[in-house]
């Protein structure tokens, strides 16, 4: 409850805010889409995440693991087609267990720049796939798997060593 009060005290929601509105823009040959959790009246984009641990170190690892810096770049680009003066992208992390601690983190600097460069490349790749009607993915053939070279593992339930 204290976390919710603290987040509320941060004055996230202001006049002119909108939540979960589907957006489409033509930033590349193919429309881009997204549904930001919240865009406040001051130009900040917010996304809510739940986590086991909302500390800075764990959140940074989570951002990189799940590509939230890519989400930030994509949403900043998308929302800028609708809102003049978009200020940035913030993640609200709330812990899943009592006392439900929470913190707000802003994706910025080098992390945001990495997201922007990666997303720009993804937009180009998508445009190329559409233009060529070629959608590379996983192999269509059967791939044989074996133990990694030099690795020795035991399957405990079967008593098998490979």
mmCIF file of C-alpha atoms in Angstrom:
data_model
loop_
_atom_site.group_PDB
_atom_site.id
_atom_site.type_symbol
_atom_site.label_atom_id
_atom_site.label_comp_id
_atom_site.label_asym_id
_atom_site.label_seq_id
_atom_site.Cartn_x
_atom_site.Cartn_y
_atom_site.Cartn_z
ATOM 1 C CA UNK A 1 0.000 0.000 0.000
ATOM 2 C CA UNK A 2 2.850 2.392 0.819
ATOM 3 C CA UNK A 3 4.366 1.698 -2.583
ATOM 4 C CA UNK A 4 1.107 2.542 -4.334
ATOM 5 C CA UNK A 5 0.835 5.743 -2.327
ATOM 6 C CA UNK A 6 4.422 6.696 -3.181
ATOM 7 C CA UNK A 7 3.838 6.054 -6.868
ATOM 8 C CA UNK A 8 0.598 8.027 -6.692
ATOM 9 C CA UNK A 9 2.481 10.814 -4.924
ATOM 10 C CA UNK A 10 4.830 10.956 -7.914
ATOM 11 C CA UNK A 11 1.884 12.512 -9.788
ATOM 12 C CA UNK A 12 2.077 10.136 -12.707
ATOM 13 C CA UNK A 13 -1.450 10.733 -13.897
ATOM 14 C CA UNK A 14 -2.133 14.318 -14.911
ATOM 15 C CA UNK A 15 -4.769 16.050 -16.955
ATOM 16 C CA UNK A 16 -4.740 14.828 -20.523
ATOM 17 C CA UNK A 17 -3.340 11.390 -19.693
ATOM 18 C CA UNK A 18 -4.493 8.371 -21.643
ATOM 19 C CA UNK A 19 -4.123 4.692 -20.845
ATOM 20 C CA UNK A 20 -3.930 1.595 -23.025
ATOM 21 C CA UNK A 21 -4.802 3.319 -26.290
ATOM 22 C CA UNK A 22 -3.849 1.404 -29.446
ATOM 23 C CA UNK A 23 -1.585 3.517 -31.660
ATOM 24 C CA UNK A 24 -0.456 3.078 -35.266
ATOM 25 C CA UNK A 25 2.074 5.135 -37.196
ATOM 26 C CA UNK A 26 3.882 4.894 -40.516
ATOM 27 C CA UNK A 27 7.495 5.263 -39.453
ATOM 28 C CA UNK A 28 8.647 2.699 -41.955
ATOM 29 C CA UNK A 29 7.019 1.209 -45.039
ATOM 30 C CA UNK A 30 4.895 -0.970 -42.800
ATOM 31 C CA UNK A 31 2.802 0.573 -40.006
ATOM 32 C CA UNK A 32 4.165 0.272 -36.480
ATOM 33 C CA UNK A 33 1.788 -0.389 -33.621
ATOM 34 C CA UNK A 34 1.707 -0.418 -29.853
ATOM 35 C CA UNK A 35 -0.429 0.006 -26.767
ATOM 36 C CA UNK A 36 1.440 2.003 -24.104
ATOM 37 C CA UNK A 37 0.133 1.460 -20.584
ATOM 38 C CA UNK A 38 0.000 5.194 -19.898
ATOM 39 C CA UNK A 39 0.951 8.447 -21.594
ATOM 40 C CA UNK A 40 0.583 11.284 -19.128
ATOM 41 C CA UNK A 41 -0.356 14.858 -19.941
ATOM 42 C CA UNK A 42 3.250 15.990 -19.475
ATOM 43 C CA UNK A 43 4.613 13.743 -22.228
ATOM 44 C CA UNK A 44 5.954 10.825 -20.183
ATOM 45 C CA UNK A 45 5.264 7.244 -21.260
ATOM 46 C CA UNK A 46 4.839 4.707 -18.439
ATOM 47 C CA UNK A 47 4.740 0.936 -18.491
ATOM 48 C CA UNK A 48 3.887 -1.232 -15.490
ATOM 49 C CA UNK A 49 5.898 -4.357 -14.720
ATOM 50 C CA UNK A 50 5.739 -6.824 -11.857
ATOM 51 C CA UNK A 51 8.898 -8.363 -10.482
ATOM 52 C CA UNK A 52 10.321 -10.422 -7.650
ATOM 53 C CA UNK A 53 12.916 -7.719 -6.918
ATOM 54 C CA UNK A 54 12.567 -4.017 -7.809
ATOM 55 C CA UNK A 55 16.119 -3.034 -6.874
ATOM 56 C CA UNK A 56 18.113 -1.093 -9.457
ATOM 57 C CA UNK A 57 20.583 -3.892 -10.217
ATOM 58 C CA UNK A 58 17.897 -6.511 -10.773
ATOM 59 C CA UNK A 59 15.729 -4.134 -12.798
ATOM 60 C CA UNK A 60 18.618 -3.269 -15.123
ATOM 61 C CA UNK A 61 19.260 -6.973 -15.703
ATOM 62 C CA UNK A 62 15.532 -7.503 -16.342
ATOM 63 C CA UNK A 63 15.410 -4.597 -18.814
ATOM 64 C CA UNK A 64 18.234 -6.128 -20.849
ATOM 65 C CA UNK A 65 16.890 -9.687 -20.575
ATOM 66 C CA UNK A 66 13.395 -8.822 -21.777
ATOM 67 C CA UNK A 67 14.316 -5.995 -24.160
ATOM 68 C CA UNK A 68 12.471 -3.229 -22.349
ATOM 69 C CA UNK A 69 14.993 -0.747 -23.779
ATOM 70 C CA UNK A 70 13.664 -1.797 -27.211
ATOM 71 C CA UNK A 71 10.126 -1.238 -25.984
ATOM 72 C CA UNK A 72 11.170 2.216 -24.781
ATOM 73 C CA UNK A 73 12.641 3.158 -28.163
ATOM 74 C CA UNK A 74 9.623 1.801 -30.036
ATOM 75 C CA UNK A 75 7.062 3.536 -27.816
ATOM 76 C CA UNK A 76 8.961 6.841 -27.831
ATOM 77 C CA UNK A 77 8.988 6.718 -31.617
ATOM 78 C CA UNK A 78 5.336 5.699 -31.844
ATOM 79 C CA UNK A 79 3.977 8.210 -29.319
ATOM 80 C CA UNK A 80 5.974 11.060 -30.906
ATOM 81 C CA UNK A 81 3.604 10.777 -33.886
ATOM 82 C CA UNK A 82 0.741 11.742 -31.553
ATOM 83 C CA UNK A 83 2.276 13.928 -28.841
ATOM 84 C CA UNK A 84 4.563 16.941 -29.253
ATOM 85 C CA UNK A 85 7.410 17.031 -26.769
ATOM 86 C CA UNK A 86 7.503 13.424 -25.590
ATOM 87 C CA UNK A 87 9.813 13.535 -22.567
ATOM 88 C CA UNK A 88 10.793 9.917 -22.053
ATOM 89 C CA UNK A 89 9.925 6.362 -21.119
ATOM 90 C CA UNK A 90 9.582 5.145 -17.550
ATOM 91 C CA UNK A 91 8.991 1.711 -16.125
ATOM 92 C CA UNK A 92 7.066 1.229 -12.901
ATOM 93 C CA UNK A 93 8.295 -1.963 -11.247
ATOM 94 C CA UNK A 94 6.138 -3.369 -8.440
ATOM 95 C CA UNK A 95 7.196 -6.387 -6.423
ATOM 96 C CA UNK A 96 4.832 -9.371 -6.409
ATOM 97 C CA UNK A 97 5.168 -10.103 -2.689
ATOM 98 C CA UNK A 98 4.269 -8.043 0.367
ATOM 99 C CA UNK A 99 4.968 -5.260 1.067
ATOM 100 C CA UNK A 100 4.642 -4.774 -2.758
ATOM 101 C CA UNK A 101 7.536 -2.328 -2.905
ATOM 102 C CA UNK A 102 7.788 -0.350 -6.110
ATOM 103 C CA UNK A 103 10.092 2.008 -7.923
ATOM 104 C CA UNK A 104 10.071 4.054 -11.113
ATOM 105 C CA UNK A 105 12.995 3.778 -13.521
ATOM 106 C CA UNK A 106 13.621 5.894 -16.598
ATOM 107 C CA UNK A 107 15.337 4.329 -19.608
ATOM 108 C CA UNK A 108 17.789 6.922 -20.882
ATOM 109 C CA UNK A 109 21.330 7.570 -22.060
ATOM 110 C CA UNK A 110 23.328 4.748 -23.615
ATOM 111 C CA UNK A 111 20.652 2.189 -22.786
ATOM 112 C CA UNK A 112 18.024 4.129 -24.731
ATOM 113 C CA UNK A 113 20.457 4.761 -27.597
ATOM 114 C CA UNK A 114 21.144 1.017 -27.825
ATOM 115 C CA UNK A 115 17.395 0.453 -27.967
ATOM 116 C CA UNK A 116 16.946 3.070 -30.700
ATOM 117 C CA UNK A 117 19.716 1.615 -32.886
ATOM 118 C CA UNK A 118 18.404 -1.914 -32.459
ATOM 119 C CA UNK A 119 14.793 -0.943 -33.170
ATOM 120 C CA UNK A 120 15.810 1.027 -36.280
ATOM 121 C CA UNK A 121 17.511 -2.116 -37.576
ATOM 122 C CA UNK A 122 14.447 -4.200 -36.755
ATOM 123 C CA UNK A 123 12.197 -1.780 -38.652
ATOM 124 C CA UNK A 124 14.512 -2.104 -41.688
ATOM 125 C CA UNK A 125 14.545 -5.896 -41.430
ATOM 126 C CA UNK A 126 10.750 -5.973 -41.243
ATOM 127 C CA UNK A 127 10.439 -3.699 -44.289
ATOM 128 C CA UNK A 128 12.821 -5.971 -46.207
ATOM 129 C CA UNK A 129 10.846 -9.088 -45.232
ATOM 130 C CA UNK A 130 7.616 -7.462 -46.401
ATOM 131 C CA UNK A 131 9.166 -6.243 -49.674
ATOM 132 C CA UNK A 132 10.705 -9.630 -50.491
ATOM 133 C CA UNK A 133 7.942 -11.744 -48.928
ATOM 134 C CA UNK A 134 10.718 -13.681 -47.262
ATOM 135 C CA UNK A 135 10.402 -14.458 -43.552
ATOM 136 C CA UNK A 136 13.565 -16.181 -42.367
ATOM 137 C CA UNK A 137 13.266 -18.039 -39.116
ATOM 138 C CA UNK A 138 14.105 -21.376 -37.673
ATOM 139 C CA UNK A 139 15.360 -24.127 -39.997
ATOM 140 C CA UNK A 140 12.696 -26.128 -41.838
ATOM 141 C CA UNK A 141 14.815 -29.295 -41.621
ATOM 142 C CA UNK A 142 15.470 -31.618 -38.696
ATOM 143 C CA UNK A 143 18.446 -30.496 -36.646
ATOM 144 C CA UNK A 144 20.402 -33.151 -34.784
ATOM 145 C CA UNK A 145 21.416 -32.292 -31.231
ATOM 146 C CA UNK A 146 24.217 -33.868 -29.226
ATOM 147 C CA UNK A 147 26.058 -33.059 -26.032
ATOM 148 C CA UNK A 148 28.318 -30.049 -26.164
ATOM 149 C CA UNK A 149 31.957 -30.866 -26.919
ATOM 150 C CA UNK A 150 33.799 -31.626 -23.688
ATOM 151 C CA UNK A 151 30.608 -31.583 -21.636
ATOM 152 C CA UNK A 152 29.782 -34.537 -19.444
ATOM 153 C CA UNK A 153 26.338 -34.545 -17.957
ATOM 154 C CA UNK A 154 24.269 -37.087 -16.108
ATOM 155 C CA UNK A 155 20.536 -37.426 -16.503
ATOM 156 C CA UNK A 156 19.673 -38.089 -12.826
ATOM 157 C CA UNK A 157 16.307 -39.767 -13.387
ATOM 158 C CA UNK A 158 17.614 -42.244 -15.940
ATOM 159 C CA UNK A 159 21.144 -42.751 -14.587
ATOM 160 C CA UNK A 160 22.483 -41.935 -18.073
ATOM 161 C CA UNK A 161 25.814 -40.225 -18.590
ATOM 162 C CA UNK A 162 26.693 -38.586 -21.877
#
